[in-house]
Short mmCIF file of C-alpha atoms in Angstrom, two decimals:
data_model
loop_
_atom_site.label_atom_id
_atom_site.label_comp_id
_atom_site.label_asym_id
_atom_site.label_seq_id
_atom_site.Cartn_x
_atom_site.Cartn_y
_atom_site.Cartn_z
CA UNK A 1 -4.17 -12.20 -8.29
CA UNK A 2 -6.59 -14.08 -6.54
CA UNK A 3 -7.95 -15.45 -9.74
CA UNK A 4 -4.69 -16.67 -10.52
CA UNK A 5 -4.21 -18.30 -7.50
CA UNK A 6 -7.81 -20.33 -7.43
CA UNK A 7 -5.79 -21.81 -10.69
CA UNK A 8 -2.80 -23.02 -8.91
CA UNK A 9 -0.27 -20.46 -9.52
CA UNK A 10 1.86 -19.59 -6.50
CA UNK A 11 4.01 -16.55 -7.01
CA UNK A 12 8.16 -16.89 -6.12
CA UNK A 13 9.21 -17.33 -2.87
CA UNK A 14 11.99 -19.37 -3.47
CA UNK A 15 15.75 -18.90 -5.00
CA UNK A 16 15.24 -21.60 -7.37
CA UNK A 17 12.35 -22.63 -9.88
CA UNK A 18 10.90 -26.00 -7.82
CA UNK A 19 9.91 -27.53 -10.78
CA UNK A 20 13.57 -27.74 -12.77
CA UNK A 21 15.68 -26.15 -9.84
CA UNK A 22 17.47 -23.46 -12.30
CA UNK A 23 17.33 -19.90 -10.48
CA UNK A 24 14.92 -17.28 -10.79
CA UNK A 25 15.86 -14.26 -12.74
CA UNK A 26 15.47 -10.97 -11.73
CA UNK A 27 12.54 -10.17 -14.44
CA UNK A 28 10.95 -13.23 -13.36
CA UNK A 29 10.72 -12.16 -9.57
CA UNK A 30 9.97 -8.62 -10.76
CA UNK A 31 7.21 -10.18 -12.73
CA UNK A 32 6.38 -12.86 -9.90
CA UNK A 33 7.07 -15.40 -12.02
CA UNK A 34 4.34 -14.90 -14.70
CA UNK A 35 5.17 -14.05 -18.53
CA UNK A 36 4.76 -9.90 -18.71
CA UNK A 37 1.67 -10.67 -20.83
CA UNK A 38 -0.27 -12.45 -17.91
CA UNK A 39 1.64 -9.64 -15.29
CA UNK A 40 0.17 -6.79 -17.42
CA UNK A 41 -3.36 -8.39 -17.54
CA UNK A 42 -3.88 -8.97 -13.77
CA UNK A 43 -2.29 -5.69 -13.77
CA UNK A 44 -4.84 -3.67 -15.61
CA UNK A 45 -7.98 -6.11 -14.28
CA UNK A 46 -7.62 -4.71 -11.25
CA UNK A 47 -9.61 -1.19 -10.40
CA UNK A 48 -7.58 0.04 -7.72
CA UNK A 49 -4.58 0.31 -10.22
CA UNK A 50 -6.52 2.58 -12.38
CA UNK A 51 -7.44 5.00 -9.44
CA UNK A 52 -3.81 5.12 -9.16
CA UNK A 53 -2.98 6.03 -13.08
CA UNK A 54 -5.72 8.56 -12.78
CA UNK A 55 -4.06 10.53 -9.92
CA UNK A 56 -0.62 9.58 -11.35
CA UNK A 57 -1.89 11.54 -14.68
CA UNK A 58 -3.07 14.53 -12.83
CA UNK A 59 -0.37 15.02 -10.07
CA UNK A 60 2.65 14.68 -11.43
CA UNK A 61 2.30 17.05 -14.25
CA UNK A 62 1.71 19.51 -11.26
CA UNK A 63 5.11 18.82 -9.27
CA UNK A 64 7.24 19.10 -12.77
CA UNK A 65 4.72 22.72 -12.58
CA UNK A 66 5.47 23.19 -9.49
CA UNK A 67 9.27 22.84 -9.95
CA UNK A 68 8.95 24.49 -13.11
CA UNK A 69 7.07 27.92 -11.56
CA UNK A 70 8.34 28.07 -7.77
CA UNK A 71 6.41 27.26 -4.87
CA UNK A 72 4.26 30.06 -5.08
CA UNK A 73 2.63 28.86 -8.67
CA UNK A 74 0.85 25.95 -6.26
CA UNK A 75 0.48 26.95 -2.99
CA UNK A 76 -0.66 30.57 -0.87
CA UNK A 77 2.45 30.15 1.16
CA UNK A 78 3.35 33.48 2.36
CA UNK A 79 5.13 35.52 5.74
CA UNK A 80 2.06 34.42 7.91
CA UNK A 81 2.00 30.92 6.56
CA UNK A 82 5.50 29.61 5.77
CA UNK A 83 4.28 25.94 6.19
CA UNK A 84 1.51 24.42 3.79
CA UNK A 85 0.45 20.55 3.78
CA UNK A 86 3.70 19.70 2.25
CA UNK A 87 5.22 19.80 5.84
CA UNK A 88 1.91 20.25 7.80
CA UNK A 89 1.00 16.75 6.55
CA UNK A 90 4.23 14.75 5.20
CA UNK A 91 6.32 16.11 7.79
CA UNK A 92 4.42 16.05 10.71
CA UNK A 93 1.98 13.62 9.89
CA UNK A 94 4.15 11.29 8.44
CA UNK A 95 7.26 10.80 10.71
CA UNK A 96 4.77 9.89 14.05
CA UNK A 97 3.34 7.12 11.68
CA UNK A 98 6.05 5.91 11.20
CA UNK A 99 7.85 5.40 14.61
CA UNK A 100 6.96 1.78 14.20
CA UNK A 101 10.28 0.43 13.56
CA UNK A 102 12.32 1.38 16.38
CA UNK A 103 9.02 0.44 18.44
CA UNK A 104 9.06 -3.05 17.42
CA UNK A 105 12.68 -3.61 17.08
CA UNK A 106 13.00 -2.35 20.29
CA UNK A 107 10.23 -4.95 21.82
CA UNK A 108 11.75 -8.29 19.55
CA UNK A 109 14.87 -7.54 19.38
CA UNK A 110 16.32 -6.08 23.06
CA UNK A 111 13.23 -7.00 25.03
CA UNK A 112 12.94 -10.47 23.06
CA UNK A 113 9.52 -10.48 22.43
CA UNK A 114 9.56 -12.85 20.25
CA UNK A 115 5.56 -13.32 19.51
CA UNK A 116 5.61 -9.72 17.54
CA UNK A 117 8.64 -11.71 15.47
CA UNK A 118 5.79 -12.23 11.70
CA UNK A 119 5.05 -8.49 11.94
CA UNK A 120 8.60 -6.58 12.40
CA UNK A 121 9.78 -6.65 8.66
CA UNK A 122 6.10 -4.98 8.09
CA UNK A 123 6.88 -2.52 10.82
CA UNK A 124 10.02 -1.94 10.08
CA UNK A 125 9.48 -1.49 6.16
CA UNK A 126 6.39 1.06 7.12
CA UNK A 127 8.84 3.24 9.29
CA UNK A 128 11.49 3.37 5.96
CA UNK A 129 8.72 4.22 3.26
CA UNK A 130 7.23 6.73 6.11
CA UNK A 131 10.17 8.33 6.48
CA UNK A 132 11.64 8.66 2.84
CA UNK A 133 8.13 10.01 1.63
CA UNK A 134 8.48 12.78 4.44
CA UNK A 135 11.79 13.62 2.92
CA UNK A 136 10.02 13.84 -0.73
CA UNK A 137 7.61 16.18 0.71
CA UNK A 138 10.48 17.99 2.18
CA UNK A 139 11.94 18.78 -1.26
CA UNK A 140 8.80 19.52 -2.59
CA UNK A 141 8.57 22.13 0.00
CA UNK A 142 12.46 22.84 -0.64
CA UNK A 143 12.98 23.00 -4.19
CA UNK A 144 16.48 21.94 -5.28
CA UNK A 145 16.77 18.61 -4.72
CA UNK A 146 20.26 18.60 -5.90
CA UNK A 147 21.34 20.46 -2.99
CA UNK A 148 20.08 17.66 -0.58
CA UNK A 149 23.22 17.26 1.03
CA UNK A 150 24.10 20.77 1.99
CA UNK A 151 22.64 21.01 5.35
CA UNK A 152 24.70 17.91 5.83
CA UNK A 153 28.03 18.62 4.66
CA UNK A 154 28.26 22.50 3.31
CA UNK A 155 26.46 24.90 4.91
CA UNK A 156 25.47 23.71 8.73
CA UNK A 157 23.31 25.47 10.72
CA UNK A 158 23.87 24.54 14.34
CA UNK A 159 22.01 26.87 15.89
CA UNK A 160 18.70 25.58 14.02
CA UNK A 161 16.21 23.02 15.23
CA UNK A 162 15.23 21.89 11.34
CA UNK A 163 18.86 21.31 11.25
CA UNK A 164 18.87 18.86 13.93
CA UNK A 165 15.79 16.99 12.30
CA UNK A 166 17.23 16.89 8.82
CA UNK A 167 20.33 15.41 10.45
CA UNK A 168 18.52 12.63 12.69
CA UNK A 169 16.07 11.76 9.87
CA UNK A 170 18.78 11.36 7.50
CA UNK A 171 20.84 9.16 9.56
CA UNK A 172 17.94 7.28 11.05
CA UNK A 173 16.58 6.98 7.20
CA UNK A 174 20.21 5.11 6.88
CA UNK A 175 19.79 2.83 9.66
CA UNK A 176 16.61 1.86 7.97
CA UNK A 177 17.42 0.87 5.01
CA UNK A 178 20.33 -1.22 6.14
CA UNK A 179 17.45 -2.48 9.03
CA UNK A 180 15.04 -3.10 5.59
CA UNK A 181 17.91 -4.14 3.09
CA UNK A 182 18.59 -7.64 4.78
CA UNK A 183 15.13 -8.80 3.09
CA UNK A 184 15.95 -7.24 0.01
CA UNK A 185 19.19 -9.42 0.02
CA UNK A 186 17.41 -12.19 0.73
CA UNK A 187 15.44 -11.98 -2.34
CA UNK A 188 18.09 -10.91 -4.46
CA UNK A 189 20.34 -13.82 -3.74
CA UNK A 190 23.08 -12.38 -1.86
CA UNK A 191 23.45 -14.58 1.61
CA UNK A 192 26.92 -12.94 2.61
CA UNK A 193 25.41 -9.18 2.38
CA UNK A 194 22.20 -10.69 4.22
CA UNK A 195 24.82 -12.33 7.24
CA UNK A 196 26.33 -9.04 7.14
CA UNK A 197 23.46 -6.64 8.13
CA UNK A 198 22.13 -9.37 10.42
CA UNK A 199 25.09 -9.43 12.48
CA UNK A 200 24.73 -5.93 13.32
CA UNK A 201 21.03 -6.33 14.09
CA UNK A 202 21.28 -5.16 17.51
CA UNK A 203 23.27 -2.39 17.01
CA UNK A 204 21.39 -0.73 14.21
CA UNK A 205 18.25 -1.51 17.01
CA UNK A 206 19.89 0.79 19.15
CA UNK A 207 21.20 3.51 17.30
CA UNK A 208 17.09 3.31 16.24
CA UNK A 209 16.43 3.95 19.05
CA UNK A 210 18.25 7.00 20.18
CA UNK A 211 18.01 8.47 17.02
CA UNK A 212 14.40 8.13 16.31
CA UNK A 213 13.17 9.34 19.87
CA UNK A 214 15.77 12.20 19.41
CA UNK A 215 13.69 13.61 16.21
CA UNK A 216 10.55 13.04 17.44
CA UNK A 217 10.84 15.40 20.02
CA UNK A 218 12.69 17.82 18.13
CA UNK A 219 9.76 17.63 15.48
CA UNK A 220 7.70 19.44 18.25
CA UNK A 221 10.28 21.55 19.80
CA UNK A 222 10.44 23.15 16.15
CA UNK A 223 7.72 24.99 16.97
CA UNK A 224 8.86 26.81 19.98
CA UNK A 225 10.53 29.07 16.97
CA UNK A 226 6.53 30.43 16.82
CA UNK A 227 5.67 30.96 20.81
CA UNK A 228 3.27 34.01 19.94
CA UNK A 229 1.39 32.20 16.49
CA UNK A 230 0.40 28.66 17.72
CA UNK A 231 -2.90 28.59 20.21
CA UNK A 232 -2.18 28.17 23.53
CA UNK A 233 -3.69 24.95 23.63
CA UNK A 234 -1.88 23.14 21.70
CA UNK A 235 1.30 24.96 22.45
CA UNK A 236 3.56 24.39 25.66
CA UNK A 237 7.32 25.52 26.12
CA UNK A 238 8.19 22.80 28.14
CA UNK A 239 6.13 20.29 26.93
CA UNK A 240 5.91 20.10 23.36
CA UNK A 241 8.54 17.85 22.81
CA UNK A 242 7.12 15.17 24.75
CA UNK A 243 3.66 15.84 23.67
CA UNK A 244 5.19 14.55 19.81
CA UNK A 245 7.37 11.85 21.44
CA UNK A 246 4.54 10.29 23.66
CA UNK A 247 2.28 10.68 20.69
CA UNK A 248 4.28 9.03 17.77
CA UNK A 249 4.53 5.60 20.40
CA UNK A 250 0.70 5.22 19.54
CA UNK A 251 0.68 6.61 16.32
CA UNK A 252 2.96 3.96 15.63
CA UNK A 253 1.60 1.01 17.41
CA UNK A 254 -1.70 2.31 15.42
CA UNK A 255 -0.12 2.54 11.99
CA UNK A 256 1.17 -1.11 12.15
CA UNK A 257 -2.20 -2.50 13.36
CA UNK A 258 -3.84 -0.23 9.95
CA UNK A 259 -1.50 -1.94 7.69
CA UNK A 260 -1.59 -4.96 8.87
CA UNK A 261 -5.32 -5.08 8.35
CA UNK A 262 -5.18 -3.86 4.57
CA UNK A 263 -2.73 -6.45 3.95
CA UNK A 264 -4.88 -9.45 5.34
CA UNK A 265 -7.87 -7.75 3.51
CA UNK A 266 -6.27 -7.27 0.32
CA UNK A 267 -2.85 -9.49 -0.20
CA UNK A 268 -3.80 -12.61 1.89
CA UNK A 269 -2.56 -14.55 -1.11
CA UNK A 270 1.29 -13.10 0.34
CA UNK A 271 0.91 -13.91 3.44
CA UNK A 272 2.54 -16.55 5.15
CA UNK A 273 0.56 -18.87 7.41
CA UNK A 274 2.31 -18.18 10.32
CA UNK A 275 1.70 -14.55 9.87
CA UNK A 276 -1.73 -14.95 9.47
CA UNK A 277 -2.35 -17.24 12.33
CA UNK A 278 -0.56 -15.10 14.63
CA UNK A 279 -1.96 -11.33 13.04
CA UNK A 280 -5.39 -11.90 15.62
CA UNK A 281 -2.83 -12.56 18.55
CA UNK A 282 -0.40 -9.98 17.60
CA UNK A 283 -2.69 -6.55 17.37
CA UNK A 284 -4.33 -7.23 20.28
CA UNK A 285 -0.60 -7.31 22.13
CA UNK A 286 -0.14 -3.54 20.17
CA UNK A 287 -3.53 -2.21 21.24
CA UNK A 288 -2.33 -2.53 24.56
CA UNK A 289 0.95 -0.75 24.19
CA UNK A 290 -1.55 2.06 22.57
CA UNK A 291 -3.52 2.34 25.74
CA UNK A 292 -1.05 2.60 27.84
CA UNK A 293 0.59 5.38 25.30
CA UNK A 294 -2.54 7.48 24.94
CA UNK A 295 -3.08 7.22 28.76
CA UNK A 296 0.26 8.63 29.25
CA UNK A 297 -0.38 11.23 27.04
CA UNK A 298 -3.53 11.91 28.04
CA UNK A 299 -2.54 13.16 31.42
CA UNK A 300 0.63 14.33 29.94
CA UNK A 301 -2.01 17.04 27.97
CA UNK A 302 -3.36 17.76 31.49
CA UNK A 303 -0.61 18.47 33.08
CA UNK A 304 0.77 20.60 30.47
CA UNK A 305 -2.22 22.84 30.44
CA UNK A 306 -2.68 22.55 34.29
CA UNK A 307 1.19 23.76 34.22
CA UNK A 308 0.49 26.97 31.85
CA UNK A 309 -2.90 27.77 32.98
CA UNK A 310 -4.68 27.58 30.15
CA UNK A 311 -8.04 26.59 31.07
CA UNK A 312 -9.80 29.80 30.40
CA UNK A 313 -9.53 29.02 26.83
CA UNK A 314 -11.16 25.25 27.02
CA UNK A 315 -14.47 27.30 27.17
CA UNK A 316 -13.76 28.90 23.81
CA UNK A 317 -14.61 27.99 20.46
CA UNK A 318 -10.50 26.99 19.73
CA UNK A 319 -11.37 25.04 23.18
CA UNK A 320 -14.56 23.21 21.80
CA UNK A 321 -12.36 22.01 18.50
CA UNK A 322 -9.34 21.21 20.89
CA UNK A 323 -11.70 19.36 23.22
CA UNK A 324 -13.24 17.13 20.08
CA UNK A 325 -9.84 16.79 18.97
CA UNK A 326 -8.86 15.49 22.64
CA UNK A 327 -12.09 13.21 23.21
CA UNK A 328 -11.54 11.39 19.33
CA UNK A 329 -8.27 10.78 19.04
CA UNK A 330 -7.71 10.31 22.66
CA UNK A 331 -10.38 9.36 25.28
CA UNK A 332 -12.70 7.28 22.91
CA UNK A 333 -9.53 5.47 21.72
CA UNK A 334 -8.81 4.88 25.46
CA UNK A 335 -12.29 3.14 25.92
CA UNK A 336 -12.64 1.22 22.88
CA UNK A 337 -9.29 -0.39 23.19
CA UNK A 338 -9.64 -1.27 26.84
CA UNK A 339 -13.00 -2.87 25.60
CA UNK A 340 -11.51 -4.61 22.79
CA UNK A 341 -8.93 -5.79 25.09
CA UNK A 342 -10.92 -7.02 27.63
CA UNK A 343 -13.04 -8.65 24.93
CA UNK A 344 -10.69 -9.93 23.07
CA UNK A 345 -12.24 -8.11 19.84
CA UNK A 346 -9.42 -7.55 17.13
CA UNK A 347 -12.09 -6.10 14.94
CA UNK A 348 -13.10 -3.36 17.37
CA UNK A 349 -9.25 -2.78 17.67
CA UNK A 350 -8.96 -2.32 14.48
CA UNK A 351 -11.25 0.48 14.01
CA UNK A 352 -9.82 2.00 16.79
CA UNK A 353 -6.16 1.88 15.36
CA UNK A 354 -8.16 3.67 12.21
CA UNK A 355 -10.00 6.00 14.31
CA UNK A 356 -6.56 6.83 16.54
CA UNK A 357 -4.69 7.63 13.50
CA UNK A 358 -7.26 10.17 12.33
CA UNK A 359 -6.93 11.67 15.72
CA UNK A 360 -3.10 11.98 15.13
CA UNK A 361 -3.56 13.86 11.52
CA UNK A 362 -6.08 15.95 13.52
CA UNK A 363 -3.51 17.15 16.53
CA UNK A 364 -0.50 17.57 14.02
CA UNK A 365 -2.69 19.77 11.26
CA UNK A 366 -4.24 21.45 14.41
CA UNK A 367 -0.54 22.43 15.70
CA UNK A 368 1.33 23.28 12.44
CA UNK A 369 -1.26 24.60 10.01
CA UNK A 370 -5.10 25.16 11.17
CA UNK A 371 -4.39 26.77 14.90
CA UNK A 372 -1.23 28.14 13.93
CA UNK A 373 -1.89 31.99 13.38
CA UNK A 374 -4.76 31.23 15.05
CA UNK A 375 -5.21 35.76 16.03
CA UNK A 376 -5.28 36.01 12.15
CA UNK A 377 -7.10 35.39 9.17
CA UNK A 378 -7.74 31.49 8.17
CA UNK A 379 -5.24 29.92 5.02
CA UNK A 380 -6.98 27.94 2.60
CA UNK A 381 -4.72 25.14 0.85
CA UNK A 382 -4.75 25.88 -2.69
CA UNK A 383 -5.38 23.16 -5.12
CA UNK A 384 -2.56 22.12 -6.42
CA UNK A 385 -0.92 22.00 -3.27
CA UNK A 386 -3.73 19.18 -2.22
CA UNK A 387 -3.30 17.50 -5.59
CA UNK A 388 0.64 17.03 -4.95
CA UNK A 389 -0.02 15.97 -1.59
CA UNK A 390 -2.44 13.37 -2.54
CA UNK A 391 0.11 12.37 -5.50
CA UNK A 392 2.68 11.66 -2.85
CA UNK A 393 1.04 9.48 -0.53
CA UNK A 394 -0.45 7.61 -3.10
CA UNK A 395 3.26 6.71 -4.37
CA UNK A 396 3.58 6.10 -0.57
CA UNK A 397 0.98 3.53 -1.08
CA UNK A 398 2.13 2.29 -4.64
CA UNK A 399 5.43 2.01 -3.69
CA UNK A 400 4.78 -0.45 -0.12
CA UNK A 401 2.27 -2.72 -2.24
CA UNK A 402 5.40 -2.91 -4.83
CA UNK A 403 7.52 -3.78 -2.23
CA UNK A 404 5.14 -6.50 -0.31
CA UNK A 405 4.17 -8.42 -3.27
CA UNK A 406 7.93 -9.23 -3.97
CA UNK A 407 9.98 -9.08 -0.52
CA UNK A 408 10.13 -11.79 2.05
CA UNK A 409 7.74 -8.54 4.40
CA UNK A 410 5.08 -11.47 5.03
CA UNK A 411 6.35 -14.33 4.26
CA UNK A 412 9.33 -16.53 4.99
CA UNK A 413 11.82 -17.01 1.69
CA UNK A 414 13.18 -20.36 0.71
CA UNK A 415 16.65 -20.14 0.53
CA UNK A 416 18.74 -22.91 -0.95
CA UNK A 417 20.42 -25.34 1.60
CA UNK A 418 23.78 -24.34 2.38
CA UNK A 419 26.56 -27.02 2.94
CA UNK A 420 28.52 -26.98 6.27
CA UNK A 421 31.68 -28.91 6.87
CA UNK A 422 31.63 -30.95 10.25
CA UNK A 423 33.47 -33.77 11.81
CA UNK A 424 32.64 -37.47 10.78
CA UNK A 425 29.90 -39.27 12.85
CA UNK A 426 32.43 -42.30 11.89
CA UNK A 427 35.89 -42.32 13.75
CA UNK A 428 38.96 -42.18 11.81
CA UNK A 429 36.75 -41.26 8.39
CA UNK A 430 36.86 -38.08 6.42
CA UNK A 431 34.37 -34.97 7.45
CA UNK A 432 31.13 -34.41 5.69
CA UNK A 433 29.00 -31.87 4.69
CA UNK A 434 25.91 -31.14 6.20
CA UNK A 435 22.87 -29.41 4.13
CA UNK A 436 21.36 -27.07 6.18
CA UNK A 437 18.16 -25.42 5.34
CA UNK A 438 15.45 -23.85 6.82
CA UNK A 439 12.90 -27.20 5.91
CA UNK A 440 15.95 -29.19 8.08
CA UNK A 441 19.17 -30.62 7.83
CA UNK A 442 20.46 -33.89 6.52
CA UNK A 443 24.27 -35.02 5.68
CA UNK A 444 26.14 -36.44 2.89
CA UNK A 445 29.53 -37.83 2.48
CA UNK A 446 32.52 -35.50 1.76
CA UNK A 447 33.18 -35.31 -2.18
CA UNK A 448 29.66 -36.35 -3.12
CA UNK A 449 26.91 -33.33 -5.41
#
């Protein structure tokens, strides 16, 4: 794409063609607004797509096996290990990465800070594709994706925390995509659908809110179910739940800062200006909502082993690993960011973001799969069930680039100026219309195209 753009092509971001006015089809915004044979060229130039087909062409013959066969046929899932990476990763991986969107709805749009204002559709659309991938793990895990909406509407179970999270991570998946759907309207050319969601901006912020710190709790409180099976260390009756609350605020924060530093790397030719001028600005304002959220946690981990009396195991060998797993994705994060800070270093923020997200994967595998059984013999993932992870998250990863490259995520869209009929700057004379648009606003008499 670059290529293309070092030869003046500028991809749509505009209702109308500029050149002739006439509107842009949907095939040509699909396409960006080259012919399909130019679209398919750049398309197969670049390497990265091919790593894509090549996992593509291995993976997802293995979930039709998968669904094909039963669980079993891909993974050693069994009465000691109910959970495999399908949940140990999507699940619990995934939802912390993506708290982002209530977090920065919450700071622009109830605590007006408006500086974080180029980055919330990117936060916001990471937190929807998070989410709906977890649920595609989910039935993976499941089977029977036709029976989706059972827990929902035919067979509760109230007395089940999984039911709770299916129900909050269904309805918060809703609020997301109405959150998420007012830039797809946008682009598509429907203003009165865009004015619609827009107008209830603040409430779908707050029902976010509730909802999303609601699951993220639960999440941990799931595994109270297994008191006896996860290591002390990283289990705590009383605290778990705000162990995966306090940790999905940086997880978030972290996961926005990642993104946002592929997409400057790789799609600067998207970007608006004002998003890029303000990206330096911008992570160094989340790195410091990290800090403080790791800090908290941090002593929030202290107290909750302090509280159970756990410190004979820190001189362990599960102690060593949970001490390497505390000091990487927690105490060097702490450091670096309050150097980068005070430094003013967005690189060196940026490799902490990287480095604090592999210390999240760490803590969640640690709690749900690796220390879990921890008395017993170790489980080995079995092939396939790595392949069809891997297969997922890279549609994860296919399906956000499709989205960026065509949605107003990170840039602004050019909508056509819409007329507005207001009283006569001329006593006694006949209203007129006034054009407004987002380059300005100019008037013309009543009657007159």
């Amino acid at each position: 794409m670059n290529r293309l753009m070092e030869k003046g092509f500028r991809p749509i971001d505009s209702l109308n063609d500029p050149d002739n006015g006439h509107r842009w089809s949907l095939s040509q915004k699909l396409l960006l607004g080259l012919s399909p044979r130019d679209y398919f060229r750049q398309v197969l130039r670049n390497p990265f797509n091919w790593v894509l087909f090549l996992i593509f062409a291995i993976g997802l013959p293995l979930i039709v096996y998968r669904y094909a066969n039963g669980l079993g046929s891909v993974m050693h899932g069994s009465c000691d290990y109910p959970w495999g990476l399908f949940l140990g990763f999507g699940l619990f991986c995934m939802v912390p990465l993506s708290a982002s969107g209530f977090l920065l709805g919450t700071a622009v749009e109830l605590f007006g800070q408006k500086k974080f204002k180029p980055i919330l559709n990117l936060a916001l659309l990471n937190g929807l594709l998070g989410y709906f991938f977890a649920v595609v793990n989910l039935l993976v895990d499941l089977g029977c994706p036709w029976r989706l909406y059972y827990p929902m509407f035919v067979s509760w179970g109230t007395a089940a925390v999984l039911f709770l999270v299916g129900w909050h991570v269904a309805t918060y998946l809703s609020v997301q995509i109405m959150e998420v759907s007012e830039a797809f309207f946008e682009w598509i050319g429907w203003p009165t659908a865009k004015k619609f969601i827009h107008a209830g901006t603040i409430g779908l912020t707050v029902a976010g809110i509730i909802l999303s710190t609601l699951h993220q709790g639960a999440l941990g409180t799931l595994l109270t179910y297994a008191p006896a099976k996860v290591h002390p260390l990283w289990y705590s009756q009383e605290f778990l739940w705000i162990f995966y609350l306090c940790s999905s605020v940086f997880a978030g924060l972290c996961m926005v800062i990642a993104v946002s530093t592929i997409v400057e790397k790789t799609m600067a030719w998207r970007c608006s200006r004002d998003f890029l001028d303000h990206l330096g600005s911008i992570t160094i304002g989340l790195a410091k909502g990290a800090t403080m959220a790791l800090v908290t946690y941090f002593v929030i981990k202290l107290i909750g082993i302090a509280h159970d009396n756990e410190w004979s195991y820190l001189t362990t060998g599960w102690g060593s690993w949970f001490m390497l797993e505390i000091f990487l994705g927690v105490v060097l994060p702490i450091i670096l960011f309050s150097v980068a800070i005070r430094k003013n270093s967005v690189g060196l923020v940026r490799f902490t973001a990287f480095l604090t997200i592999v210390g999240l994967i760490m803590n969640r595998l640690n709690t749900a799969l690796i220390s879990f059984n921890w008395n017993l013999y170790p489980e080995i993932p079995h092939p396939y069930e790595l392949m069809i992870t891997i297969t997922i998250f890279t549609m994860f990863i296919a399906v956000y680039r499709f989205i960026l490259y065509r949605l107003p995520i990170l840039y602004s869209w050019k909508a056509a100026p819409e007329k507005v009929l207001v009283a006569s700057p001329v006593k006694n004379r006949a209203p007129v219309f006034i054009e407004d648009s987002a380059e300005g606003a100019w008037a013309r008499p009543s009657g007159r195209p």
